[in-house]
Short mmCIF file of C-alpha atoms in Angstrom, two decimals:
data_model
loop_
_atom_site.label_atom_id
_atom_site.label_comp_id
_atom_site.label_asym_id
_atom_site.label_seq_id
_atom_site.Cartn_x
_atom_site.Cartn_y
_atom_site.Cartn_z
CA MET A 1 0.00 0.00 0.00
CA SER A 2 1.36 3.39 -0.95
CA ARG A 3 2.29 5.86 1.74
CA ARG A 4 -0.42 8.22 0.48
CA ASN A 5 -3.10 5.55 0.85
CA ARG A 6 -1.89 4.63 4.30
CA GLY A 7 -1.98 8.24 5.43
CA PHE A 8 -5.53 8.67 4.21
CA LEU A 9 -6.72 5.47 5.88
CA VAL A 10 -5.04 6.29 9.20
CA ALA A 11 -6.55 9.80 9.19
CA GLY A 12 -10.01 8.39 8.41
CA LEU A 13 -9.73 5.77 11.13
CA LEU A 14 -8.60 8.33 13.72
CA LEU A 15 -11.61 10.50 12.81
CA ALA A 16 -13.98 7.52 13.18
CA LEU A 17 -12.45 6.63 16.56
CA LEU A 18 -12.74 10.24 17.70
CA ILE A 19 -16.40 10.44 16.69
CA ALA A 20 -17.33 7.09 18.27
CA GLY A 21 -15.04 7.38 21.29
CA VAL A 22 -15.47 11.04 22.23
CA GLY A 23 -18.12 12.75 20.08
CA SER A 24 -20.85 10.20 20.73
CA TYR A 25 -21.10 11.40 24.35
CA TYR A 26 -22.53 14.65 23.00
CA ALA A 27 -25.10 12.98 20.70
CA SER A 28 -28.79 13.68 21.23
CA SER A 29 -30.44 11.10 23.48
CA SER A 30 -33.95 11.93 22.27
CA PRO A 31 -35.88 9.06 20.65
CA ASP A 32 -35.06 8.63 16.96
CA GLY A 33 -37.57 9.15 14.15
CA LEU A 34 -38.93 5.59 14.26
CA GLU A 35 -39.17 5.39 18.08
CA TRP A 36 -40.89 8.77 18.17
CA SER A 37 -43.34 7.85 15.40
CA ALA A 38 -44.11 4.55 17.15
CA GLU A 39 -44.94 6.38 20.40
CA GLU A 40 -46.99 9.04 18.57
CA GLU A 41 -49.02 6.46 16.66
CA GLY A 42 -49.43 4.06 19.57
CA PHE A 43 -47.39 1.02 18.59
CA GLY A 44 -44.23 1.75 20.58
CA SER A 45 -45.28 -0.74 23.25
CA THR A 46 -45.14 -3.64 20.77
CA ALA A 47 -41.32 -3.39 20.73
CA GLU A 48 -39.64 -6.33 22.44
CA ASP A 49 -36.20 -6.63 23.97
CA SER A 50 -33.65 -8.06 21.56
CA ALA A 51 -32.19 -11.47 22.37
CA THR A 52 -28.88 -9.61 22.67
CA ALA A 53 -30.21 -7.11 25.24
CA GLY A 54 -28.03 -8.83 27.84
CA SER A 55 -24.87 -8.29 25.80
CA PRO A 56 -22.03 -6.72 27.80
CA LEU A 57 -22.11 -3.91 25.22
CA ALA A 58 -25.90 -3.48 25.01
CA ASP A 59 -27.08 0.07 24.31
CA TYR A 60 -23.53 1.28 23.66
CA ALA A 61 -22.36 0.92 27.27
CA VAL A 62 -19.71 -1.43 28.62
CA ASP A 63 -20.79 -3.64 31.51
CA GLY A 64 -18.93 -2.82 34.70
CA VAL A 65 -17.71 0.61 33.58
CA ASP A 66 -19.65 3.11 35.68
CA ASP A 67 -18.44 6.37 34.16
CA GLY A 68 -20.90 7.16 31.37
CA ARG A 69 -18.42 9.01 29.19
CA LEU A 70 -15.83 6.23 29.43
CA SER A 71 -18.37 3.43 29.03
CA GLY A 72 -19.98 4.91 25.89
CA GLY A 73 -16.65 5.92 24.42
CA LEU A 74 -15.18 2.47 24.97
CA ALA A 75 -18.24 0.85 23.38
CA GLY A 76 -17.86 3.15 20.38
CA VAL A 77 -14.17 2.34 19.95
CA ILE A 78 -14.89 -1.41 20.19
CA GLY A 79 -17.66 -1.04 17.61
CA VAL A 80 -15.41 0.83 15.17
CA ALA A 81 -12.66 -1.78 15.59
CA VAL A 82 -15.00 -4.76 15.10
CA THR A 83 -16.73 -3.14 12.09
CA LEU A 84 -13.37 -2.30 10.50
CA ALA A 85 -12.09 -5.84 11.04
CA LEU A 86 -15.21 -7.51 9.60
CA ALA A 87 -15.85 -5.14 6.68
CA GLY A 88 -12.15 -4.71 5.92
CA GLY A 89 -11.57 -8.47 6.04
CA LEU A 90 -14.54 -9.14 3.77
CA THR A 91 -13.59 -6.54 1.17
CA LEU A 92 -9.96 -7.69 1.16
CA VAL A 93 -11.09 -11.25 0.45
CA LEU A 94 -13.38 -10.08 -2.38
CA ARG A 95 -10.97 -7.63 -4.07
CA ARG A 96 -9.40 -8.22 -7.46
CA ARG A 97 -5.75 -9.00 -6.98
CA THR A 98 -3.84 -6.90 -9.48
CA GLY A 99 -0.84 -9.21 -9.50
CA ALA A 100 -2.69 -12.48 -10.08
CA ALA A 101 -5.39 -11.48 -12.57
CA PRO A 102 -4.36 -12.05 -16.20
CA GLY A 103 -4.53 -8.88 -18.23
CA ALA A 104 -4.61 -6.68 -15.14
CA GLY A 105 -1.38 -5.03 -16.28
CA ASP A 106 -3.04 -3.91 -19.52
CA LEU A 107 -5.74 -2.23 -17.52
CA ALA A 108 -3.29 -0.25 -15.43
CA ASP A 109 -1.51 0.95 -18.56
CA ALA A 110 -4.69 1.82 -20.44
CA PRO A 111 -5.31 5.51 -21.09
CA GLY A 112 -8.59 5.21 -19.19
CA ALA A 113 -6.70 4.61 -15.95
CA PRO A 114 -4.64 7.71 -15.21
CA VAL A 115 -4.95 7.02 -11.51
CA ALA A 116 -1.87 4.85 -11.32
CA ALA A 117 0.15 7.58 -13.01
CA ASP A 118 -1.23 10.17 -10.60
CA ARG A 119 -0.17 8.09 -7.67
CA ALA A 120 3.31 7.59 -8.97
CA GLY A 121 3.71 11.37 -9.35
CA MET B 1 -34.45 3.93 12.00
CA HIS B 2 -33.32 0.62 13.56
CA VAL B 3 -36.45 -1.53 13.79
CA PRO B 4 -36.67 -3.40 17.12
CA ASP B 5 -38.04 -6.92 17.54
CA GLY B 6 -41.81 -7.09 17.89
CA PHE B 7 -43.01 -4.39 15.48
CA LEU B 8 -43.46 -6.85 12.60
CA ASP B 9 -44.93 -10.35 12.71
CA ALA B 10 -42.90 -13.52 12.10
CA PRO B 11 -43.85 -14.15 8.43
CA THR B 12 -42.87 -10.57 7.47
CA SER B 13 -39.59 -10.86 9.36
CA VAL B 14 -38.84 -14.16 7.60
CA ALA B 15 -39.66 -12.58 4.24
CA THR B 16 -37.38 -9.58 4.81
CA GLY B 17 -34.73 -12.00 6.05
CA LEU B 18 -34.91 -13.81 2.70
CA VAL B 19 -34.79 -10.51 0.79
CA ALA B 20 -31.75 -9.46 2.82
CA ALA B 21 -29.99 -12.80 2.29
CA GLY B 22 -30.64 -12.65 -1.46
CA THR B 23 -29.41 -9.07 -1.67
CA VAL B 24 -26.22 -9.89 0.23
CA ALA B 25 -25.60 -12.93 -2.01
CA LEU B 26 -25.89 -10.72 -5.11
CA ALA B 27 -23.71 -8.06 -3.49
CA LEU B 28 -20.96 -10.61 -2.75
CA ARG B 29 -20.76 -11.20 -6.53
CA GLY B 30 -21.21 -7.57 -7.58
CA ALA B 31 -18.67 -6.18 -5.11
CA ARG B 32 -15.87 -8.18 -6.72
CA ARG B 33 -16.13 -5.87 -9.73
CA GLU B 34 -15.91 -2.77 -7.53
CA LEU B 35 -13.10 -3.75 -5.21
CA ASP B 36 -9.41 -3.71 -6.04
CA GLU B 37 -6.19 -3.25 -4.11
CA ARG B 38 -6.81 0.48 -3.69
CA THR B 39 -10.52 0.57 -2.92
CA ALA B 40 -10.87 -2.48 -0.63
CA PRO B 41 -9.23 -0.79 2.40
CA LEU B 42 -11.37 2.33 1.78
CA ALA B 43 -14.50 0.13 1.91
CA GLY B 44 -13.51 -1.26 5.32
CA LEU B 45 -12.83 2.24 6.59
CA THR B 46 -16.15 3.50 5.20
CA ALA B 47 -18.07 0.84 7.16
CA ALA B 48 -16.23 1.76 10.38
CA PHE B 49 -16.86 5.45 9.71
CA VAL B 50 -20.59 4.86 9.13
CA PHE B 51 -20.76 2.91 12.40
CA ALA B 52 -19.15 5.87 14.22
CA VAL B 53 -21.32 8.56 12.63
CA GLN B 54 -24.49 6.53 13.27
CA MET B 55 -23.75 7.02 17.00
CA MET B 56 -24.04 10.80 16.54
CA ASN B 57 -27.78 11.38 16.86
CA PHE B 58 -28.61 14.98 15.99
CA PRO B 59 -31.73 16.74 17.31
CA VAL B 60 -34.48 17.38 14.76
CA GLY B 61 -36.92 19.24 17.02
CA ALA B 62 -40.07 18.09 18.83
CA GLY B 63 -37.94 16.01 21.21
CA THR B 64 -36.79 13.76 18.37
CA SER B 65 -33.41 12.87 16.98
CA GLY B 66 -32.04 11.29 13.85
CA HIS B 67 -28.75 9.91 12.67
CA LEU B 68 -27.00 9.24 9.41
CA ILE B 69 -28.00 6.05 7.62
CA GLY B 70 -25.05 6.34 5.25
CA GLY B 71 -26.42 4.20 2.41
CA ALA B 72 -26.10 6.88 -0.26
CA LEU B 73 -22.74 8.12 1.03
CA THR B 74 -21.27 4.63 1.09
CA ALA B 75 -22.59 3.79 -2.39
CA VAL B 76 -21.09 6.93 -3.94
CA LEU B 77 -17.78 6.38 -2.13
CA VAL B 78 -17.21 2.67 -2.78
CA GLY B 79 -19.92 1.49 -5.20
CA PRO B 80 -23.45 0.19 -4.61
CA TRP B 81 -22.72 -3.54 -4.19
CA THR B 82 -19.88 -2.88 -1.77
CA ALA B 83 -22.18 -0.44 0.04
CA VAL B 84 -24.73 -3.22 0.60
CA LEU B 85 -21.98 -5.29 2.26
CA CYS B 86 -20.66 -2.35 4.34
CA MET B 87 -24.16 -1.48 5.60
CA THR B 88 -24.86 -5.15 6.37
CA VAL B 89 -21.70 -5.45 8.47
CA VAL B 90 -22.60 -2.26 10.39
CA LEU B 91 -26.16 -3.50 11.05
CA VAL B 92 -24.99 -6.97 12.14
CA VAL B 93 -22.45 -5.49 14.57
CA GLN B 94 -25.08 -3.11 15.96
CA ALA B 95 -27.70 -5.84 16.40
CA VAL B 96 -25.42 -8.54 17.80
CA LEU B 97 -23.05 -6.57 20.05
CA PHE B 98 -25.03 -3.45 20.94
CA ALA B 99 -28.67 -4.65 20.84
CA ASP B 100 -29.38 -1.74 18.47
CA GLY B 101 -32.09 -3.02 16.14
CA GLY B 102 -33.73 -6.37 16.81
CA LEU B 103 -32.20 -9.73 16.02
CA THR B 104 -35.34 -11.09 14.30
CA ALA B 105 -35.61 -7.63 12.70
CA LEU B 106 -32.06 -7.84 11.28
CA GLY B 107 -33.37 -8.82 7.84
CA THR B 108 -35.80 -5.91 7.98
CA ASN B 109 -33.06 -3.45 8.89
CA ILE B 110 -30.75 -4.76 6.16
CA THR B 111 -33.64 -4.46 3.68
CA LEU B 112 -34.44 -0.88 4.75
CA MET B 113 -30.95 0.57 5.24
CA GLY B 114 -28.75 -1.82 3.25
CA LEU B 115 -31.03 -2.23 0.22
CA VAL B 116 -33.66 0.55 -0.02
CA ALA B 117 -31.46 3.42 1.21
CA VAL B 118 -28.48 2.28 -0.87
CA ALA B 119 -30.46 1.55 -4.05
CA LEU B 120 -32.55 4.71 -3.97
CA GLY B 121 -29.72 6.96 -2.80
CA TYR B 122 -27.35 5.61 -5.44
CA GLY B 123 -29.99 5.51 -8.19
CA VAL B 124 -31.01 9.13 -7.67
CA SER B 125 -27.40 10.27 -7.44
CA ARG B 126 -26.48 8.50 -10.73
CA LEU B 127 -29.51 9.94 -12.47
CA LEU B 128 -28.62 13.48 -11.38
CA VAL B 129 -24.96 13.02 -12.26
CA ARG B 130 -26.11 12.25 -15.82
CA LEU B 131 -28.33 15.30 -15.99
CA LEU B 132 -26.03 17.77 -14.25
CA PRO B 133 -22.73 19.16 -15.57
CA ARG B 134 -19.83 16.71 -15.24
CA THR B 135 -18.22 18.53 -12.35
CA ARG B 136 -17.42 17.99 -8.71
CA THR B 137 -20.48 20.09 -7.84
CA GLY B 138 -22.62 17.77 -9.95
CA VAL B 139 -21.36 14.74 -8.01
CA LEU B 140 -21.99 16.47 -4.67
CA ALA B 141 -25.48 17.63 -5.68
CA GLY B 142 -26.42 14.16 -6.91
CA ALA B 143 -25.20 12.53 -3.71
CA GLY B 144 -26.91 15.16 -1.56
CA VAL B 145 -30.32 14.74 -3.20
CA GLY B 146 -29.93 10.94 -3.23
CA ALA B 147 -29.04 10.96 0.48
CA PHE B 148 -31.95 13.27 1.31
CA LEU B 149 -34.53 11.08 -0.49
CA SER B 150 -33.06 7.80 0.78
CA VAL B 151 -34.22 8.53 4.35
CA PRO B 152 -37.97 9.07 3.72
CA ALA B 153 -37.79 6.21 1.18
CA ALA B 154 -36.50 3.81 3.85
CA ALA B 155 -39.11 5.17 6.30
CA LEU B 156 -41.94 4.60 3.82
CA ALA B 157 -40.59 1.13 3.02
CA PHE B 158 -40.95 0.40 6.74
CA VAL B 159 -44.55 1.65 6.58
CA GLY B 160 -45.13 -0.72 3.66
CA LEU B 161 -43.83 -3.64 5.73
CA PHE B 162 -45.89 -2.43 8.67
CA ALA B 163 -48.99 -2.46 6.44
CA VAL B 164 -48.35 -6.11 5.62
CA GLY B 165 -47.11 -7.41 8.94
CA GLY B 166 -47.47 -4.77 11.63
CA VAL B 167 -48.44 -6.33 14.97
CA ALA B 168 -50.34 -3.27 16.24
CA ASP B 169 -53.75 -2.30 14.87
CA VAL B 170 -53.26 1.42 14.22
CA SER B 171 -54.09 3.83 11.39
CA LEU B 172 -51.70 3.24 8.50
CA GLY B 173 -52.27 6.66 7.00
CA ALA B 174 -51.27 8.31 10.27
CA VAL B 175 -48.17 6.10 10.59
CA ALA B 176 -47.17 6.96 7.01
CA ALA B 177 -47.65 10.69 7.58
CA THR B 178 -45.72 10.72 10.88
CA MET B 179 -42.90 8.51 9.62
CA GLY B 180 -42.64 10.30 6.28
CA GLY B 181 -42.74 13.77 7.83
CA ILE B 182 -40.11 13.28 10.52
CA HIS B 183 -37.81 11.43 8.13
CA LEU B 184 -37.96 14.27 5.61
CA LEU B 185 -36.37 16.40 8.36
CA ILE B 186 -33.83 13.70 9.22
CA GLY B 187 -33.08 13.45 5.50
CA LEU B 188 -31.82 17.04 5.54
CA GLY B 189 -29.20 15.99 8.11
CA GLU B 190 -28.37 12.94 6.02
CA ALA B 191 -27.81 15.15 2.98
CA ALA B 192 -25.66 17.66 4.92
CA ILE B 193 -23.39 14.96 6.39
CA THR B 194 -23.16 13.10 3.06
CA VAL B 195 -22.15 16.25 1.14
CA ALA B 196 -19.65 17.29 3.84
CA VAL B 197 -17.90 13.91 3.99
CA LEU B 198 -17.92 13.38 0.22
CA SER B 199 -16.62 16.89 -0.35
CA ALA B 200 -13.73 16.26 2.05
CA VAL B 201 -12.79 12.96 0.36
CA LEU B 202 -13.08 14.54 -3.10
CA THR B 203 -10.67 17.26 -1.98
CA VAL B 204 -7.92 14.94 -0.74
CA ARG B 205 -8.45 11.70 -2.71
CA PRO B 206 -10.80 12.17 -5.69
CA ASP B 207 -9.22 9.10 -7.29
CA LEU B 208 -10.73 6.84 -4.60
CA VAL B 209 -14.35 7.95 -5.10
CA HIS B 210 -16.42 5.43 -7.08
CA GLY B 211 -19.07 8.00 -7.99
CA ALA B 212 -16.50 10.45 -9.40
CA ALA B 213 -14.85 8.03 -11.83
CA HIS B 214 -16.35 9.95 -14.78
CA LEU B 215 -14.51 13.11 -13.66
CA ARG B 216 -11.06 11.64 -14.12
CA ARG B 217 -11.25 10.10 -17.58
CA PRO B 218 -8.87 11.95 -19.87
CA SER B 219 -11.57 11.92 -22.56
CA ASP B 220 -13.38 14.58 -20.54
CA LEU B 221 -10.42 16.92 -20.76
CA ALA B 222 -8.84 16.11 -24.11
CA PRO B 223 -9.77 14.42 -27.38
CA ARG B 224 -9.81 10.65 -26.95
CA PRO B 225 -6.40 9.13 -27.79
CA LEU B 226 -6.32 6.87 -30.85
CA THR B 227 -5.45 3.83 -28.73
CA ALA B 228 -8.51 4.20 -26.53
CA PRO B 229 -11.04 2.18 -28.60
CA ALA B 230 -8.66 -0.77 -28.80
CA ALA B 231 -8.03 -0.70 -25.07
CA GLY B 232 -11.75 -0.40 -24.44
CA GLY B 233 -12.48 -3.42 -26.60
CA ALA B 234 -9.90 -5.52 -24.77
CA ARG B 235 -11.69 -5.09 -21.48
#
């Protein structure tokens, strides 16, 4: 991976961790659009607890961590890490491998793909 | 927007589960065409970023909040099939680890946010990109309008499911009006966040943005080189 790509990915990941780990504490705790509509229209009470409601991370809080800011922030950081690992792993498995695919070199040299040249510059 | 367990009856939840499974199966094939060495890591990051931003509920008045869905943003950044997979991963993590969105409602949530929001958001954005000038502003406007409309579209898709398999016996017209109205407001936030994030990525790494591929073909800037048709035919 080029240095430029790595820099972009690290910056994006830091921003995601900052939002989930710190920013989320300042998010609105009002009911969301669906919850609010359900209460307004009288079907909110039909909601049932999820089978995972007993999860140690349920409702974006870590079991046993009493400080709300720390608990929510930690849950957010764990969520970002798990999502990155699963989605990143999946997309890496599915990607076209430039080295292995026959004819992939032609594609990179084609005039329709100036991106590779941009990166080299 | 995360539907909890209990709102929809079992047959409807099974049906949306099948729709979600079928969509993910198609996306696993389609995403192979979108992902290469450069874009695969961006797709993983995009999923993690959507998870983070979905935690940031913003107030929309009347004691209500909303948060980004991210279907349109993800589709424009990494391609629609990859977006289906990214949204599915986010929704699975939320349902399994954080009890956000029901477990029997997982298929419903993937259908609403991974299929409807992605398909409508991406479809509208592509349509507008064709109609608007081929510029960065055109890409941003297309994504913004697509993001805006994707939220009420997903909300009304829920109302459609509720009409078929809602457990409660309440007025459908009223549910549609309330859901549609509040999600039009939330859609404005969706559009603002989508345009802000996409604009930032287009500034630093336009070459990574799936929905801006048409902006970087040399044919847009100069007469097509003589070798181009041959290269195009070889693909």
